[in-house]
Each structure stands twice: as structure tokens, then as C-alpha cells.
Amino acid sequence: MIIAVPRERGPRERRVSLVPETVARLTKLNHQVLVEEGAGIESGFSDQHYRDAGAEIVKPDAQWMKPADIVVTVQNTDFGPSSPYAYLRPGTIIIGMLGPLSSPPETFELMLQNKLTAFSMDAIPRISRAQSMDVLSSMSTVAGYRAALIGAEQLPRFFPLLMTAAGTITPAHVLVLGAGVAGLQAIATTHRLGAVVQAFDTRPVVREQVESLGASFLTLEIQTQQTQDGYAQALAEDLHQQEIKLLSKPVAEADVVITTALIPGKPAPLLVTKEMVANMRPGSVIVDLAAETGGNCELSRPGERTVTDNGVIIEAPLNITSQLAPHASQLYSRNVFNFLTHLFSMGLGQDGKELDFSDEIVARTMILRDGQILHDVLAKRMTQVRS
Amino acid sequence: MIIAVPRERGPRERRVSLVPETVARLTKLNHQVLVEEGAGIESGFSDQHYRDAGAEIVKPDAQWMKPADIVVTVQNTDFGPSSPYAYLRPGTIIIGMLGPLSSPPETFELMLQNKLTAFSMDAIPRISRAQSMDVLSSMSTVAGYRAALIGAEQLPRFFPLLMTAAGTITPAHVLVLGAGVAGLQAIATTHRLGAVVQAFDTRPVVREQVESLGASFLTLEIQTQQTQDGYAQALAEDLHQQEIKLLSKPVAEADVVITTALIPGKPAPLLVTKEMVANMRPGSVIVDLAAETGGNCELSRPGERTVTDNGVIIEAPLNITSQLAPHASQLYSRNVFNFLTHLFSMGLGQDGKELDFSDEIVARTMILRDGQILHDVLAKRMTQVRS
């Protein structure tokens, strides 16, 4: 099949959907790969790297993607009427983190009009056989690592315990809120650097993972269960108040707080109130990984660094995974390759063969089929916009 | 005695010479401590912290330091004719990192005119009983830690090996040039973060220390000895060429190069030529800790971040220890306290008692006595300026 790799155009986006390593594997399987000129530059991959991997480098005129059977993107952007996406043939497949729960509805309009088929990588089910395709997990690994480094970089103190001839320097205290993949990676990295780490999660099931990484575990007395996809359920208001009360003291005592609490398709839950920030010491740092959906800290300003009146530094990075674009792209690209391999094994691209829609991976990720919406929440969102 | 703590006025200087913890120890010993208003702010210590420690906070009029018997500073700056230093009484003691080998000669003029006595903390001998006063060692610990973090922060890749469901990410390769205190701390920190670390030094004696931190050791076949103070001797030109040849391949293969080679009182030796940088991969990072004395990398611009044509990032930070001002100040302050304790034990401040000038610590650090220069190199430098 013919696979196109456009240059990403989203804000702060430095990743590329397929890296040369993956392109080489695809061309070896007799697929043809078209790569937009300069697509990999921001991730450290030159056009020559792609050529060496067997890709054809294409100048981006309006129709350059027209021959494609599959277009692989990182983000859902640039689907405006004058973009090359407007020229895609009906039935062309888009694969990317399309955000059916969160992307602006207008980004799907062109896909519907052109009767495209779309698989959203962020909807990969969290089941064992799909782990190797789990882009949210890969990207969270990147985000958690970077958050830990940002915390260490911004804190004007040592992370590790130091025993010097001039006496002892005590280690920094790090508090990680939310022990999903990003939280666990942040725990691992700050612990590696020598900090004393405490982690909070509403799901008792993650206690063992937190403790195995060397952190102590903090949870509510009345705990929540995790959803089928491994997320924490949203808390009722009284539980939320209990959570904030529980966290007040550990937040005030922490040198670095890393927040990672997300609820898919909803604004991030508030975990760190402005009162809690006011009780922190000058020079303390908050790294808010939920900035994309508004932030876990009341004072976070997405995309900016804030220094409060009492000297607390709040970092609320957007597209943090792009800060590690080469490795983030590599992981994403491998996830996509594993996903494509799965689709190929089910007959994608073979004449007369239909995909098996009862397969959980296909069923969960295919959000559009020849312009028809297969995703409930997206369908509802599109209807709301049109009415 | 009356001890004054002025606010530092040097460029990028955020440290303070005595922190409240040390002030409390001095006031407990019945010394009186005068602290210039706001002196600790940049290090996270408020005037109230100092008051609580028993200090008197003083507004900086021209004569505020006049009552002082001892003035403790971090850097040798602000000794101009209109500064409060102009009003110090003859015989007043200045303690600080005064830089007899490197500070501009004019910074000593006022001390000579006013017949001051000066102890330079950067001249503490590197002997066992002076280890707790060794400010170069403390500050190098801070610098090495920060250099490692800067390297990790600037590199757009993971440091650690990652085994994910989407495959393996290989660890970053770090090369540390110079295995003194800063180099060893950089090795320890990058190794903690999971990088594969290689270190180079011309002194075979440091091999064991390097290897005990988990790094591999690289040295010249013809090695140099270390000086009495533990520095590498400057290399003859042919050895220097041999060094550059040896380093070309490891530098080209490294993701992060941290350079730490200093020769006291001389420009930093050139270790990384522009040809070597040209052979590095895009996105690689050089952190040059020798920026204060010109840099170990030919393309370093002290105080700036440079991105070369081939995409190599060069960081050449100035006053890097001020990036960790609270802890750097704490270590420095403890060093000074240990030094003061030594001077007090030898009779400083007791009527009719003379310091024992045969004591190695006194002999090496006392660079001025009542306006007379006791330091050979400084004397030569002052003569050159005056003639």
C-alpha cells in the first residue's frame, strides 16, 4: 500500500509519525512510503535518512497525498479546506492521535465530507495484546520523564542526599499526584536522582507499583476503582474535598509536586488549590502535566512558567512529549507499526477482504468508516455542533 | 567579634556568604553578625530568617560595615572607592573567594590602601584537615550536579535504557572530560539517571574513583601527574595534540559531553575543537564548565547557549553554582564557619595573640596582612599593573 507521512503542523509539535527505522520495515514489506520534505527534521531525522530507509521524499503541493492509501499523522490538525487532506480519495485511511473526545469537531468535518476512514491511536484498548500499540502509554512515559527533569532543573536545590566534608545536604522531597504511566515514570526518574518520593493515587491497585519504585504511597480512605481502561474514576464532590484536605500537608512540605491526573475527554481535576500553593515554600516547584486539559493546579497557565507571589514556580508545559521528539517519535512510530501489522494481518489492503469489526482493537480505534462516524461520543459532539 | 555579611553584587551572583544556620552558630559563640538588608533573598533566606538566627539587619549606607572586624563575602567584587568597603578600618579581615590568581588587580587596590587583611577561601590547601573548609570542592560538587542536569535537560532523548511494550530505547552516552570533584559529581548524576558514562582524565590516579561511580575510564598512554593541589598539570603541546586525537572518536559518539578541565590562574585548556564538534550528531549537547576561564570547547561562548550549524547545542554557563544558590550558599557558609573556627582556635580575636603563620591553612590563605601582599602571584600581578 502507499503510506504518506506529512510534516506535522500543530503548535509546538516536533514529532514525526513514522521514523526512518519504521519506514525501512514497511518498505521491506513492499509498501511504498511517501514522506513530506523536512517531516523528520525537528525529530533529528533528515530527508536523507528517509531516503536511505527506502522512502520517497515529496514536495508538499496540494495533491501530494492523493496517491496515499494510508496517511499516518501524530496529531489531528491541518484538516482545513485548502490542505492536502482535501484531496484525499474516499476510503483513504487516516491513522493518528485524532482525539475523538477532545479535538475540535471542525477537524473531523473534512474527513466526513471526503468519506475517509479514520483510526484513532489514542483509542487503543488497554488490553495485553494491544500494549505494543499503546501510544498513550508511550507518550506518558516520555511526559513523566521530562516532568521529573523539569522539576530537578527548576528546583534551586540538590535532589540527592549529599554527604560532604562540609556536612550533609538533605534530599529533596517530591510528591507525584496520580500514579498512571506518567506518574510512575516521574517517580522512577526522581527516585533515580536521589529524591525522597511520595505518590498519591485514588486507586489502591497501584500501591504495589508505586512502592516497588521506591516511593511511599498515599491514598484516600474511601478509594475509587479504576475504569476498564485503567483510569481513575472521577470523584464525587465530597470525596474530592476529602482528597484536597488529605493533600494539603504533603503539598506544603514538598519541594517538587508533579501532577498527572487526567480524565479522558473532560477537564483535568483540580488537585492543587491556590491556598495549597500559598502554603508552599519559596523556590518550590509544581510541574503540571495536565496543562493540555486545563491543569491540576488552580494557578497553572498552560504553556507558561508562573512564579507566584510567595516564590513558587509553576511549570505547565504543553506538548511536553515534543521536548523529546526523537525518542517520542520512535516510540509512536513503533506503536503505529505494530498497529498496522495487526490491520495487515486482518486483511487490510488485500482485495476483497473486509476487516473483522468484532476485533476489539479495530472496533475501538476505528472512529470513521468511509465518512461514517462509528464513535458514540464523537457522533454526539458532531451533532451538537451541527444543530 | 563583629562579622558583616554584605549582599553580593557580582554578575549572576545569587549566593550569600553566610546562611542563617551558620549565623546562629556564630551568635551562639557570642559573635555579633551584621547582615545587609536582603542579602539572602536570592538564596531563599529572608531578613526575618537572619533575625531569628540572631543577626542584626542593617540598611546599606556607606559606613554600615565600619564596625566590622570581619567581612565575609562570596566573590571579590564591589571594592570600588565609593563602596562601603572604602570605610573599613585598617586591619579589618576580608574572607571570601578573592581570586588572587584571577580577579582583576584593581579589586585589590582598596584592600591595600586601607591596610586590610584578606584570607582567600579559594586558596585553602587540599589537605585532609582542611577538607571541611574546601570551597572549591563544595562549589565543584554543585557545578557537576547542575552540569549533568543541563545535559539531560537539553538532550532531546532519554538518558536511561527503557524497555517498553513498543521496544527498547537505548541509553544516552555521556562523556565527562576531567574527573575532578565537578567531573566526578557529573559522572555520578548522569549515571544515576541511567546514562552510559565514560570519563577522561590525564591523571591515572583517578581511575579507581571514576570506575567506582560506574563509568569507564579513558586516559592518555603518556600520563601526567597531579600537582600538590590535585590538579592536572598543563600538558606540553605534543601531549595536548595526542589528547585531542584520543578524544575525537569518543566526543563524536557521545550524546552529551561535559567538560570540566581547569588550570588555576590560566585559561582553560582546549579539549573540544570545532572539528570535533562538526563530527557530533545533531541534537548532541556540550556542557562546558570551564566557561569562566574561556571554556574547554572552541565554540563555547561564555554565558550563552550556542546551536551550531550541525545542530549541536553548546551550553557554557557562568556562575553555575548560583543556579543552586540555597545549597551552594549553605555549603560555602559551612566551609567559612569551619575556617573561622580554625582561626578562632588559633587565637584570632583574642587580645595580644598572634595567628600562627606557620600553620599551612593560615599561610596559604592569608593573601594580605594589614595591606601587605603575602601571595607571590598576586604580588607579581599587582607590580605588573603598577609599572
mmCIF file with all atom_site columns, C-alpha atoms in Angstrom, chain B residues 9-135:
data_model
loop_
_atom_site.group_PDB
_atom_site.id
_atom_site.type_symbol
_atom_site.label_atom_id
_atom_site.label_alt_id
_atom_site.label_comp_id
_atom_site.label_asym_id
_atom_site.label_entity_id
_atom_site.label_seq_id
_atom_site.pdbx_PDB_ins_code
_atom_site.Cartn_x
_atom_site.Cartn_y
_atom_site.Cartn_z
_atom_site.occupancy
_atom_site.B_iso_or_equiv
_atom_site.pdbx_formal_charge
_atom_site.auth_seq_id
_atom_site.auth_comp_id
_atom_site.auth_asym_id
_atom_site.auth_atom_id
_atom_site.pdbx_PDB_model_num
ATOM 1   C CA . ARG B 1 9   ? 26.736 42.413 43.792 1.00 0.00 ? 9   ARG B CA 1
ATOM 2   C CA . GLY B 1 10  ? 28.695 40.347 41.262 1.00 0.00 ? 10  GLY B CA 1
ATOM 3   C CA . PRO B 1 11  ? 27.160 39.399 37.914 1.00 0.00 ? 11  PRO B CA 1
ATOM 4   C CA . ARG B 1 12  ? 24.723 36.453 38.088 1.00 0.00 ? 12  ARG B CA 1
ATOM 5   C CA . GLU B 1 13  ? 25.595 36.091 41.770 1.00 0.00 ? 13  GLU B CA 1
ATOM 6   C CA . ARG B 1 14  ? 22.708 34.693 43.827 1.00 0.00 ? 14  ARG B CA 1
ATOM 7   C CA . ARG B 1 15  ? 24.632 33.180 46.723 1.00 0.00 ? 15  ARG B CA 1
ATOM 8   C CA . VAL B 1 16  ? 25.125 34.648 50.174 1.00 0.00 ? 16  VAL B CA 1
ATOM 9   C CA . SER B 1 17  ? 28.306 34.193 52.203 1.00 0.00 ? 17  SER B CA 1
ATOM 10  C CA . LEU B 1 18  ? 26.695 33.127 55.486 1.00 0.00 ? 18  LEU B CA 1
ATOM 11  C CA . VAL B 1 19  ? 23.300 31.439 55.754 1.00 0.00 ? 19  VAL B CA 1
ATOM 12  C CA . PRO B 1 20  ? 21.083 31.774 58.864 1.00 0.00 ? 20  PRO B CA 1
ATOM 13  C CA . GLU B 1 21  ? 22.116 28.301 60.087 1.00 0.00 ? 21  GLU B CA 1
ATOM 14  C CA . THR B 1 22  ? 25.737 29.489 60.318 1.00 0.00 ? 22  THR B CA 1
ATOM 15  C CA . VAL B 1 23  ? 24.792 32.880 61.718 1.00 0.00 ? 23  VAL B CA 1
ATOM 16  C CA . ALA B 1 24  ? 23.015 31.112 64.584 1.00 0.00 ? 24  ALA B CA 1
ATOM 17  C CA . ARG B 1 25  ? 26.169 29.127 65.349 1.00 0.00 ? 25  ARG B CA 1
ATOM 18  C CA . LEU B 1 26  ? 28.267 32.316 65.373 1.00 0.00 ? 26  LEU B CA 1
ATOM 19  C CA . THR B 1 27  ? 25.891 34.294 67.576 1.00 0.00 ? 27  THR B CA 1
ATOM 20  C CA . LYS B 1 28  ? 25.823 31.336 69.968 1.00 0.00 ? 28  LYS B CA 1
ATOM 21  C CA . LEU B 1 29  ? 29.602 31.759 70.197 1.00 0.00 ? 29  LEU B CA 1
ATOM 22  C CA . ASN B 1 30  ? 28.945 35.407 71.226 1.00 0.00 ? 30  ASN B CA 1
ATOM 23  C CA . HIS B 1 31  ? 29.902 36.957 67.910 1.00 0.00 ? 31  HIS B CA 1
ATOM 24  C CA . GLN B 1 32  ? 27.783 39.763 66.572 1.00 0.00 ? 32  GLN B CA 1
ATOM 25  C CA . VAL B 1 33  ? 26.593 39.385 62.980 1.00 0.00 ? 33  VAL B CA 1
ATOM 26  C CA . LEU B 1 34  ? 25.513 42.316 60.805 1.00 0.00 ? 34  LEU B CA 1
ATOM 27  C CA . VAL B 1 35  ? 23.642 41.336 57.657 1.00 0.00 ? 35  VAL B CA 1
ATOM 28  C CA . GLU B 1 36  ? 22.927 43.757 54.844 1.00 0.00 ? 36  GLU B CA 1
ATOM 29  C CA . GLU B 1 37  ? 19.205 44.050 54.156 1.00 0.00 ? 37  GLU B CA 1
ATOM 30  C CA . GLY B 1 38  ? 18.113 41.476 51.549 1.00 0.00 ? 38  GLY B CA 1
ATOM 31  C CA . ALA B 1 39  ? 21.494 39.728 51.446 1.00 0.00 ? 39  ALA B CA 1
ATOM 32  C CA . GLY B 1 40  ? 19.919 36.253 51.495 1.00 0.00 ? 40  GLY B CA 1
ATOM 33  C CA . ILE B 1 41  ? 16.845 36.863 49.366 1.00 0.00 ? 41  ILE B CA 1
ATOM 34  C CA . GLU B 1 42  ? 18.238 35.316 46.166 1.00 0.00 ? 42  GLU B CA 1
ATOM 35  C CA . SER B 1 43  ? 19.210 32.229 48.128 1.00 0.00 ? 43  SER B CA 1
ATOM 36  C CA . GLY B 1 44  ? 15.797 31.866 49.714 1.00 0.00 ? 44  GLY B CA 1
ATOM 37  C CA . PHE B 1 45  ? 16.687 33.348 53.137 1.00 0.00 ? 45  PHE B CA 1
ATOM 38  C CA . SER B 1 46  ? 14.621 36.331 54.271 1.00 0.00 ? 46  SER B CA 1
ATOM 39  C CA . ASP B 1 47  ? 15.766 39.078 56.619 1.00 0.00 ? 47  ASP B CA 1
ATOM 40  C CA . GLN B 1 48  ? 13.470 37.501 59.208 1.00 0.00 ? 48  GLN B CA 1
ATOM 41  C CA . HIS B 1 49  ? 15.355 34.192 58.910 1.00 0.00 ? 49  HIS B CA 1
ATOM 42  C CA . TYR B 1 50  ? 18.520 36.104 59.788 1.00 0.00 ? 50  TYR B CA 1
ATOM 43  C CA . ARG B 1 51  ? 16.876 37.968 62.670 1.00 0.00 ? 51  ARG B CA 1
ATOM 44  C CA . ASP B 1 52  ? 15.638 34.654 64.034 1.00 0.00 ? 52  ASP B CA 1
ATOM 45  C CA . ALA B 1 53  ? 19.231 33.429 63.885 1.00 0.00 ? 53  ALA B CA 1
ATOM 46  C CA . GLY B 1 54  ? 20.368 36.386 65.997 1.00 0.00 ? 54  GLY B CA 1
ATOM 47  C CA . ALA B 1 55  ? 21.689 38.704 63.283 1.00 0.00 ? 55  ALA B CA 1
ATOM 48  C CA . GLU B 1 56  ? 21.121 42.430 63.067 1.00 0.00 ? 56  GLU B CA 1
ATOM 49  C CA . ILE B 1 57  ? 19.756 43.531 59.678 1.00 0.00 ? 57  ILE B CA 1
ATOM 50  C CA . VAL B 1 58  ? 21.450 46.724 58.506 1.00 0.00 ? 58  VAL B CA 1
ATOM 51  C CA . LYS B 1 59  ? 20.455 49.209 55.809 1.00 0.00 ? 59  LYS B CA 1
ATOM 52  C CA . PRO B 1 60  ? 23.424 49.649 53.492 1.00 0.00 ? 60  PRO B CA 1
ATOM 53  C CA . ASP B 1 61  ? 24.600 53.243 53.976 1.00 0.00 ? 61  ASP B CA 1
ATOM 54  C CA . ALA B 1 62  ? 28.233 53.977 53.143 1.00 0.00 ? 62  ALA B CA 1
ATOM 55  C CA . GLN B 1 63  ? 29.506 53.261 56.633 1.00 0.00 ? 63  GLN B CA 1
ATOM 56  C CA . TRP B 1 64  ? 27.436 50.233 57.594 1.00 0.00 ? 64  TRP B CA 1
ATOM 57  C CA . MET B 1 65  ? 30.397 47.864 57.544 1.00 0.00 ? 65  MET B CA 1
ATOM 58  C CA . LYS B 1 66  ? 32.703 50.159 59.511 1.00 0.00 ? 66  LYS B CA 1
ATOM 59  C CA . PRO B 1 67  ? 32.190 48.415 62.871 1.00 0.00 ? 67  PRO B CA 1
ATOM 60  C CA . ALA B 1 68  ? 33.072 45.032 61.364 1.00 0.00 ? 68  ALA B CA 1
ATOM 61  C CA . ASP B 1 69  ? 36.148 43.079 62.427 1.00 0.00 ? 69  ASP B CA 1
ATOM 62  C CA . ILE B 1 70  ? 35.483 40.513 59.735 1.00 0.00 ? 70  ILE B CA 1
ATOM 63  C CA . VAL B 1 71  ? 33.651 40.856 56.417 1.00 0.00 ? 71  VAL B CA 1
ATOM 64  C CA . VAL B 1 72  ? 32.618 37.593 54.778 1.00 0.00 ? 72  VAL B CA 1
ATOM 65  C CA . THR B 1 73  ? 31.889 37.688 51.056 1.00 0.00 ? 73  THR B CA 1
ATOM 66  C CA . VAL B 1 74  ? 31.370 35.123 48.330 1.00 0.00 ? 74  VAL B CA 1
ATOM 67  C CA . GLN B 1 75  ? 33.076 36.920 45.464 1.00 0.00 ? 75  GLN B CA 1
ATOM 68  C CA . ASN B 1 76  ? 35.684 39.609 45.188 1.00 0.00 ? 76  ASN B CA 1
ATOM 69  C CA . THR B 1 77  ? 33.638 42.489 43.805 1.00 0.00 ? 77  THR B CA 1
ATOM 70  C CA . ASP B 1 78  ? 32.320 45.918 44.678 1.00 0.00 ? 78  ASP B CA 1
ATOM 71  C CA . PHE B 1 79  ? 35.589 47.168 46.115 1.00 0.00 ? 79  PHE B CA 1
ATOM 72  C CA . GLY B 1 80  ? 35.306 50.489 44.269 1.00 0.00 ? 80  GLY B CA 1
ATOM 73  C CA . PRO B 1 81  ? 36.159 53.780 46.070 1.00 0.00 ? 81  PRO B CA 1
ATOM 74  C CA . SER B 1 82  ? 32.518 54.697 46.802 1.00 0.00 ? 82  SER B CA 1
ATOM 75  C CA . SER B 1 83  ? 31.603 51.296 48.222 1.00 0.00 ? 83  SER B CA 1
ATOM 76  C CA . PRO B 1 84  ? 31.191 50.593 51.949 1.00 0.00 ? 84  PRO B CA 1
ATOM 77  C CA . TYR B 1 85  ? 34.491 48.707 51.711 1.00 0.00 ? 85  TYR B CA 1
ATOM 78  C CA . ALA B 1 86  ? 36.212 52.111 51.489 1.00 0.00 ? 86  ALA B CA 1
ATOM 79  C CA . TYR B 1 87  ? 35.252 52.797 55.086 1.00 0.00 ? 87  TYR B CA 1
ATOM 80  C CA . LEU B 1 88  ? 36.656 49.640 56.630 1.00 0.00 ? 88  LEU B CA 1
ATOM 81  C CA . ARG B 1 89  ? 39.182 50.176 59.412 1.00 0.00 ? 89  ARG B CA 1
ATOM 82  C CA . PRO B 1 90  ? 42.829 49.114 58.919 1.00 0.00 ? 90  PRO B CA 1
ATOM 83  C CA . GLY B 1 91  ? 43.315 45.515 59.931 1.00 0.00 ? 91  GLY B CA 1
ATOM 84  C CA . THR B 1 92  ? 39.726 44.516 59.141 1.00 0.00 ? 92  THR B CA 1
ATOM 85  C CA . ILE B 1 93  ? 39.648 40.967 57.837 1.00 0.00 ? 93  ILE B CA 1
ATOM 86  C CA . ILE B 1 94  ? 38.057 40.089 54.493 1.00 0.00 ? 94  ILE B CA 1
ATOM 87  C CA . ILE B 1 95  ? 37.203 36.452 53.919 1.00 0.00 ? 95  ILE B CA 1
ATOM 88  C CA . GLY B 1 96  ? 35.945 35.345 50.506 1.00 0.00 ? 96  GLY B CA 1
ATOM 89  C CA . MET B 1 97  ? 36.796 33.681 47.233 1.00 0.00 ? 97  MET B CA 1
ATOM 90  C CA . LEU B 1 98  ? 39.027 36.605 46.355 1.00 0.00 ? 98  LEU B CA 1
ATOM 91  C CA . GLY B 1 99  ? 40.783 35.041 43.395 1.00 0.00 ? 99  GLY B CA 1
ATOM 92  C CA . PRO B 1 100 ? 44.425 36.139 43.875 1.00 0.00 ? 100 PRO B CA 1
ATOM 93  C CA . LEU B 1 101 ? 45.231 34.293 40.643 1.00 0.00 ? 101 LEU B CA 1
ATOM 94  C CA . SER B 1 102 ? 42.332 35.516 38.575 1.00 0.00 ? 102 SER B CA 1
ATOM 95  C CA . SER B 1 103 ? 40.456 38.550 39.941 1.00 0.00 ? 103 SER B CA 1
ATOM 96  C CA . PRO B 1 104 ? 41.243 41.873 38.244 1.00 0.00 ? 104 PRO B CA 1
ATOM 97  C CA . PRO B 1 105 ? 44.147 43.522 40.122 1.00 0.00 ? 105 PRO B CA 1
ATOM 98  C CA . GLU B 1 106 ? 42.116 46.693 40.715 1.00 0.00 ? 106 GLU B CA 1
ATOM 99  C CA . THR B 1 107 ? 39.803 44.749 43.029 1.00 0.00 ? 107 THR B CA 1
ATOM 100 C CA . PHE B 1 108 ? 42.720 44.501 45.488 1.00 0.00 ? 108 PHE B CA 1
ATOM 101 C CA . GLU B 1 109 ? 43.752 48.181 45.370 1.00 0.00 ? 109 GLU B CA 1
ATOM 102 C CA . LEU B 1 110 ? 41.316 49.352 48.025 1.00 0.00 ? 110 LEU B CA 1
ATOM 103 C CA . MET B 1 111 ? 42.306 46.492 50.345 1.00 0.00 ? 111 MET B CA 1
ATOM 104 C CA . LEU B 1 112 ? 45.936 47.553 50.057 1.00 0.00 ? 112 LEU B CA 1
ATOM 105 C CA . GLN B 1 113 ? 45.203 51.244 50.570 1.00 0.00 ? 113 GLN B CA 1
ATOM 106 C CA . ASN B 1 114 ? 43.031 50.568 53.605 1.00 0.00 ? 114 ASN B CA 1
ATOM 107 C CA . LYS B 1 115 ? 45.591 48.163 55.043 1.00 0.00 ? 115 LYS B CA 1
ATOM 108 C CA . LEU B 1 116 ? 43.128 45.295 55.224 1.00 0.00 ? 116 LEU B CA 1
ATOM 109 C CA . THR B 1 117 ? 43.893 41.676 55.972 1.00 0.00 ? 117 THR B CA 1
ATOM 110 C CA . ALA B 1 118 ? 42.486 39.171 53.493 1.00 0.00 ? 118 ALA B CA 1
ATOM 111 C CA . PHE B 1 119 ? 42.003 35.408 53.503 1.00 0.00 ? 119 PHE B CA 1
ATOM 112 C CA . SER B 1 120 ? 41.116 33.830 50.202 1.00 0.00 ? 120 SER B CA 1
ATOM 113 C CA . MET B 1 121 ? 38.902 30.779 50.571 1.00 0.00 ? 121 MET B CA 1
ATOM 114 C CA . ASP B 1 122 ? 39.861 29.557 47.098 1.00 0.00 ? 122 ASP B CA 1
ATOM 115 C CA . ALA B 1 123 ? 43.430 29.115 48.355 1.00 0.00 ? 123 ALA B CA 1
ATOM 116 C CA . ILE B 1 124 ? 42.511 26.572 51.053 1.00 0.00 ? 124 ILE B CA 1
ATOM 117 C CA . PRO B 1 125 ? 45.142 23.832 50.798 1.00 0.00 ? 125 PRO B CA 1
ATOM 118 C CA . ARG B 1 126 ? 43.868 20.445 49.691 1.00 0.00 ? 126 ARG B CA 1
ATOM 119 C CA . ILE B 1 127 ? 44.958 18.605 52.820 1.00 0.00 ? 127 ILE B CA 1
ATOM 120 C CA . SER B 1 128 ? 42.831 16.323 54.992 1.00 0.00 ? 128 SER B CA 1
ATOM 121 C CA . ARG B 1 129 ? 42.306 18.663 57.919 1.00 0.00 ? 129 ARG B CA 1
ATOM 122 C CA . ALA B 1 130 ? 41.212 21.476 55.596 1.00 0.00 ? 130 ALA B CA 1
ATOM 123 C CA . GLN B 1 131 ? 38.654 19.395 53.663 1.00 0.00 ? 131 GLN B CA 1
ATOM 124 C CA . SER B 1 132 ? 35.764 20.844 55.616 1.00 0.00 ? 132 SER B CA 1
ATOM 125 C CA . MET B 1 133 ? 36.836 24.335 54.502 1.00 0.00 ? 133 MET B CA 1
ATOM 126 C CA . ASP B 1 134 ? 37.380 23.453 50.853 1.00 0.00 ? 134 ASP B CA 1
ATOM 127 C CA . VAL B 1 135 ? 35.085 25.802 48.964 1.00 0.00 ? 135 VAL B CA 1
#
